[in-house]
Tab-separated table of C-alpha atoms in Angstrom:
chain	number	residue	atom	x	y	z
A	1	MET	CA	7.590	-15.720	-11.100
A	2	ALA	CA	7.026	-14.929	-14.658
A	3	SER	CA	5.236	-11.282	-15.747
A	4	GLN	CA	1.282	-11.695	-15.592
A	5	ILE	CA	-1.362	-10.036	-13.953
A	6	ALA	CA	-0.404	-8.640	-9.960
A	7	TRP	CA	-3.357	-6.919	-8.090
A	8	ILE	CA	-2.096	-4.665	-5.219
A	9	THR	CA	-3.945	-3.214	-2.425
A	10	GLY	CA	-2.570	-0.098	-0.748
A	11	GLY	CA	-0.715	0.596	-4.033
A	12	GLY	CA	-1.372	4.268	-3.848
A	13	SER	CA	1.929	4.874	-1.615
A	14	GLY	CA	4.598	2.942	0.577
A	15	LEU	CA	5.570	-0.219	-0.374
A	16	GLY	CA	2.633	-1.220	-2.622
A	17	ARG	CA	3.573	1.889	-4.648
A	18	ALA	CA	7.166	0.922	-5.141
A	19	VAL	CA	6.349	-2.741	-5.947
A	20	ALA	CA	3.991	-1.645	-8.722
A	21	LEU	CA	6.379	0.305	-10.251
A	22	LYS	CA	9.037	-2.450	-10.084
A	23	LEU	CA	6.758	-4.930	-11.441
A	24	ALA	CA	5.261	-2.991	-14.525
A	25	ALA	CA	9.186	-2.151	-15.242
A	26	ASP	CA	9.308	-6.210	-15.518
A	27	GLY	CA	6.606	-6.370	-17.788
A	28	TRP	CA	3.701	-6.953	-15.398
A	29	THR	CA	0.491	-5.571	-16.001
A	30	VAL	CA	-0.420	-4.170	-12.608
A	31	ALA	CA	-3.915	-3.298	-11.287
A	32	ILE	CA	-3.584	-0.976	-8.048
A	33	THR	CA	-6.276	-0.579	-5.571
A	34	ALA	CA	-6.446	2.363	-2.992
A	35	ARG	CA	-8.830	4.670	-1.506
A	36	THR	CA	-8.258	7.775	-3.484
A	37	GLN	CA	-8.544	7.854	-7.165
A	38	ALA	CA	-5.917	11.034	-7.683
A	39	ASP	CA	-3.371	8.573	-6.132
A	40	LEU	CA	-4.094	5.934	-8.501
A	41	ASP	CA	-4.190	8.102	-11.500
A	42	ALA	CA	-1.151	9.777	-10.408
A	43	LEU	CA	0.990	6.710	-10.192
A	44	ALA	CA	-0.421	5.331	-13.459
A	45	ALA	CA	0.499	8.470	-15.229
A	46	LEU	CA	4.244	8.188	-14.100
A	47	PRO	CA	6.633	7.308	-17.107
A	48	GLU	CA	8.042	4.377	-15.284
A	49	ALA	CA	4.469	2.885	-15.283
A	50	HIS	CA	5.056	2.120	-18.614
A	51	GLY	CA	1.291	2.268	-19.278
A	52	ARG	CA	1.093	-1.233	-17.386
A	53	ILE	CA	-0.501	0.263	-14.272
A	54	GLN	CA	-4.269	0.544	-14.033
A	55	GLY	CA	-6.147	2.036	-10.828
A	56	PHE	CA	-9.205	0.304	-9.166
A	57	ALA	CA	-10.237	2.618	-6.363
A	58	CYS	CA	-11.848	1.032	-3.625
A	59	ASP	CA	-11.639	1.067	0.351
A	60	VAL	CA	-10.560	-2.576	1.425
A	61	THR	CA	-13.379	-2.419	4.422
A	62	ASP	CA	-15.914	-2.502	1.456
A	63	ARG	CA	-16.553	-6.333	1.076
A	64	THR	CA	-18.868	-5.770	-2.077
A	65	GLY	CA	-16.630	-3.139	-3.532
A	66	MET	CA	-13.497	-5.458	-3.103
A	67	ALA	CA	-15.205	-8.609	-4.902
A	68	ARG	CA	-16.120	-5.962	-7.632
A	69	VAL	CA	-12.949	-4.903	-7.809
A	70	VAL	CA	-11.539	-8.320	-8.586
A	71	ASP	CA	-13.968	-8.971	-10.972
A	72	GLU	CA	-13.227	-5.811	-12.999
A	73	VAL	CA	-9.402	-6.689	-12.918
A	74	GLU	CA	-10.027	-9.758	-14.084
A	75	ARG	CA	-12.637	-8.961	-16.966
A	76	GLY	CA	-10.744	-6.145	-18.008
A	77	LEU	CA	-6.989	-7.205	-17.663
A	78	GLY	CA	-6.898	-10.801	-17.359
A	79	PRO	CA	-6.536	-13.362	-14.480
A	80	ILE	CA	-4.734	-12.566	-11.296
A	81	SER	CA	-1.897	-14.359	-10.975
A	82	LEU	CA	-0.302	-12.255	-7.734
A	83	ALA	CA	-2.351	-10.842	-5.028
A	84	LEU	CA	-0.376	-8.383	-2.793
A	85	LEU	CA	-1.983	-7.232	0.096
A	86	CYS	CA	-0.305	-4.076	1.349
A	87	ALA	CA	-3.463	-1.850	2.292
A	88	GLY	CA	-2.862	-1.029	6.538
A	89	ILE	CA	-3.187	1.769	8.930
A	90	TYR	CA	-1.167	2.445	12.105
A	91	VAL	CA	-3.157	4.020	15.051
A	92	PRO	CA	-1.259	4.568	18.123
A	93	PHE	CA	-2.828	4.779	21.366
A	94	GLY	CA	-1.031	3.656	25.118
A	95	LEU	CA	-2.128	2.976	28.511
A	96	ASP	CA	-3.464	6.441	29.294
A	97	ASP	CA	-5.324	6.837	26.408
A	98	PHE	CA	-6.342	3.048	25.628
A	99	SER	CA	-9.291	3.221	22.921
A	100	ALA	CA	-11.564	0.446	22.224
A	101	GLU	CA	-12.552	2.515	19.356
A	102	LYS	CA	-9.230	2.725	17.535
A	103	MET	CA	-8.565	-0.903	18.096
A	104	GLU	CA	-11.947	-1.738	16.276
A	105	ILE	CA	-10.795	0.753	13.640
A	106	LEU	CA	-7.179	-1.438	13.345
A	107	PHE	CA	-9.008	-4.425	13.023
A	108	ARG	CA	-11.467	-3.540	10.344
A	109	VAL	CA	-9.024	-2.001	8.176
A	110	ASN	CA	-5.659	-4.172	9.007
A	111	VAL	CA	-7.492	-7.727	9.361
A	112	GLY	CA	-10.955	-7.167	7.892
A	113	GLY	CA	-9.547	-5.533	4.542
A	114	VAL	CA	-7.114	-8.311	3.973
A	115	ALA	CA	-9.906	-10.626	4.607
A	116	ASN	CA	-12.164	-8.859	2.076
A	117	ALA	CA	-9.349	-9.436	-0.189
A	118	ILE	CA	-8.728	-12.591	0.209
A	119	GLU	CA	-12.671	-13.799	-0.128
A	120	ALA	CA	-12.533	-11.817	-3.452
A	121	VAL	CA	-9.708	-13.544	-4.774
A	122	MET	CA	-9.081	-16.962	-3.565
A	123	PRO	CA	-12.065	-18.669	-5.192
A	124	ARG	CA	-10.699	-17.692	-8.484
A	125	PHE	CA	-7.067	-19.140	-7.494
A	126	ARG	CA	-8.879	-22.404	-6.388
A	127	ALA	CA	-10.532	-22.559	-9.608
A	128	ARG	CA	-7.649	-22.340	-11.531
A	129	ASP	CA	-5.372	-23.885	-8.943
A	130	ALA	CA	-2.895	-21.247	-9.343
A	131	GLY	CA	-2.123	-17.970	-7.677
A	132	ARG	CA	0.360	-16.350	-5.459
A	133	LEU	CA	-1.444	-14.694	-2.260
A	134	ALA	CA	1.168	-12.425	-0.352
A	135	VAL	CA	-0.168	-10.360	2.602
A	136	VAL	CA	2.022	-7.743	4.148
A	137	SER	CA	2.200	-7.919	7.917
A	138	SER	CA	5.122	-6.315	10.466
A	139	ILE	CA	7.479	-7.615	12.454
A	140	THR	CA	5.310	-6.724	15.381
A	141	GLN	CA	3.637	-10.078	14.771
A	142	TYR	CA	6.217	-11.821	16.668
A	143	ARG	CA	6.052	-10.215	20.143
A	144	GLY	CA	4.308	-7.504	22.092
A	145	PHE	CA	6.176	-4.448	21.049
A	146	CYS	CA	6.070	-1.086	23.687
A	147	ARG	CA	4.257	0.958	21.549
A	148	THR	CA	1.897	-1.074	19.303
A	149	ALA	CA	-0.877	-3.032	21.575
A	150	GLY	CA	-3.511	-2.429	18.790
A	151	TYR	CA	-1.428	-2.616	15.760
A	152	GLY	CA	0.761	-5.615	16.469
A	153	ALA	CA	-2.350	-7.214	17.771
A	154	THR	CA	-3.771	-7.241	14.047
A	155	LYS	CA	-0.541	-8.136	12.428
A	156	ALA	CA	-0.187	-11.289	15.072
A	157	ALA	CA	-3.884	-12.107	13.239
A	158	LEU	CA	-2.644	-12.010	10.075
A	159	LEU	CA	0.373	-14.697	10.680
A	160	SER	CA	-2.404	-16.850	12.183
A	161	ILE	CA	-4.347	-16.366	9.114
A	162	CYS	CA	-1.432	-16.843	6.916
A	163	GLU	CA	-0.075	-20.048	8.764
A	164	THR	CA	-3.561	-21.580	8.561
A	165	MET	CA	-3.959	-20.896	4.640
A	166	ARG	CA	-0.190	-22.047	3.706
A	167	LEU	CA	-1.431	-25.525	5.569
A	168	GLN	CA	-4.705	-25.307	3.727
A	169	THR	CA	-3.115	-24.895	0.240
A	170	ARG	CA	-0.215	-27.379	0.622
A	171	GLY	CA	-0.048	-29.776	-2.082
A	172	THR	CA	-2.000	-27.307	-4.767
A	173	GLY	CA	-1.023	-24.755	-7.356
A	174	ILE	CA	-1.516	-21.912	-4.696
A	175	THR	CA	1.228	-20.057	-2.731
A	176	VAL	CA	0.874	-18.349	0.311
A	177	GLN	CA	3.087	-15.674	1.768
A	178	ILE	CA	3.496	-13.023	4.371
A	179	VAL	CA	6.018	-10.054	3.766
A	180	VAL	CA	7.354	-9.054	7.173
A	181	PRO	CA	8.719	-5.694	7.004
A	182	HIS	CA	10.802	-3.775	9.513
A	183	TYR	CA	10.508	0.076	9.222
A	184	ILE	CA	9.592	1.681	5.591
A	185	GLN	CA	9.525	5.138	4.473
A	186	SER	CA	6.097	6.056	3.609
A	187	ARG	CA	2.893	8.255	5.040
A	188	MET	CA	2.584	6.000	7.845
A	189	THR	CA	6.087	6.267	8.850
A	190	GLU	CA	6.599	9.976	8.674
A	191	LYS	CA	4.018	10.478	11.476
A	192	ALA	CA	5.443	8.086	14.067
A	193	PRO	CA	6.002	9.982	17.272
A	194	PHE	CA	9.027	7.822	18.331
A	195	PRO	CA	12.697	6.788	16.717
A	196	LEU	CA	12.584	4.245	13.806
A	197	PRO	CA	15.991	2.667	13.909
A	198	GLY	CA	16.974	0.937	10.759
A	199	ILE	CA	14.503	2.506	8.453
A	200	ILE	CA	14.832	1.630	4.715
A	201	SER	CA	13.476	3.401	1.606
A	202	ALA	CA	10.351	1.729	-0.173
A	203	GLU	CA	12.363	1.028	-3.256
A	204	ASP	CA	14.736	-0.780	-1.426
A	205	ALA	CA	12.012	-2.616	0.489
A	206	ALA	CA	10.061	-3.310	-2.835
A	207	ASP	CA	13.231	-4.802	-4.258
A	208	LEU	CA	13.619	-7.363	-0.895
A	209	THR	CA	9.890	-7.891	-1.360
A	210	ILE	CA	9.809	-8.809	-5.275
A	211	ALA	CA	12.885	-11.182	-4.590
A	212	GLY	CA	10.842	-13.049	-2.037
A	213	LEU	CA	7.987	-13.248	-4.190
A	214	LYS	CA	10.187	-15.302	-6.640
A	215	THR	CA	10.597	-18.187	-4.328
A	216	ASP	CA	8.270	-20.247	-2.264
A	217	VAL	CA	9.600	-19.253	1.042
A	218	PHE	CA	6.466	-18.584	3.669
A	219	GLU	CA	8.038	-15.491	5.115
A	220	VAL	CA	9.369	-12.510	3.158
A	221	LEU	CA	11.739	-10.544	5.459
A	222	VAL	CA	12.470	-7.021	4.674
A	223	PRO	CA	15.301	-6.637	5.636
A	224	PRO	CA	16.364	-10.354	6.798
A	225	GLU	CA	19.148	-9.102	9.088
A	226	ILE	CA	16.511	-6.984	11.397
A	227	VAL	CA	13.302	-9.035	11.195
A	228	ARG	CA	15.356	-12.086	12.461
A	229	GLU	CA	15.993	-10.211	15.313
A	230	ALA	CA	12.261	-10.156	16.009
A	231	GLN	CA	11.980	-13.851	14.876
A	232	ALA	CA	14.524	-14.694	17.427
A	233	ALA	CA	12.541	-12.912	20.339
A	234	ARG	CA	9.679	-14.860	19.404
A	235	ARG	CA	11.231	-18.060	20.840
A	236	MET	CA	12.309	-16.294	24.138
A	237	PRO	CA	10.650	-17.123	27.472
A	238	SER	CA	8.792	-14.364	28.069
A	239	GLU	CA	10.129	-13.050	30.972
A	240	GLU	CA	13.317	-12.756	29.520
A	241	TYR	CA	11.652	-11.178	26.299
A	242	PHE	CA	10.081	-8.372	28.461
A	243	GLU	CA	13.973	-7.774	30.014
A	244	LEU	CA	15.323	-7.452	26.409
A	245	ALA	CA	12.360	-5.192	25.002
A	246	ALA	CA	12.789	-2.967	28.235
A	247	ARG	CA	16.185	-1.826	26.742
A	248	THR	CA	16.416	-2.450	22.996
A	249	GLU	CA	15.114	0.305	21.038
A	250	LEU	CA	13.888	-2.263	18.318
A	251	PHE	CA	11.169	-3.333	20.828
A	252	GLY	CA	10.141	0.132	21.504
A	253	GLY	CA	12.284	0.006	24.949
A	254	THR	CA	14.928	2.399	26.089
A	255	PRO	CA	18.504	1.372	24.429
């Protein structure tokens, strides 16, 4: 994965921010997109950005705006070789406060925002028969966790989208990957109202993500040892999984 042009959504904080800084240090030119221009400007001004990071403010739910951003990036910086889609939100709710409105918001951002980005960049990858698309998901894509009815549903949708696109791009110059993180220190996890076992720093997560993007594996596991537990749970019969999840902190149960 030679140093070229990367476009990162959700680049103002968390994993996206950490990856942007590490790619810039490796000689990449990095376009970052987030809703807040101040976050983008602050990141681009850091000495460790090496003058190679440029912000393009936009909300991922703005379909027209995302198309405009990709056009501006390619006209101003050059053809995008890596699109890393990190933007996403977590909105908790349970049985007592189940909310169709919150579910809709989650799907609008976590799935609709990814779809808007893909729609903007994939035609350019197809025209060049080259490009790497990496979508950041979550271990909640594999099974229903106790606390993530809405969030997990959006991540399961991303897994299905990426699996389909991986099949559709076989034999082309386009690589589709899904980044599957466990808990990462970020603004999102700072607000979590429950324990986060095995949480890792955004910098460590970025190292693992970049290492995975240098390969052609479909699932980039961040970190592998924990995510493999969730992968194993995916293969369990449902009743066996329910018993395990109820008593395992990883899946939101009581250890």
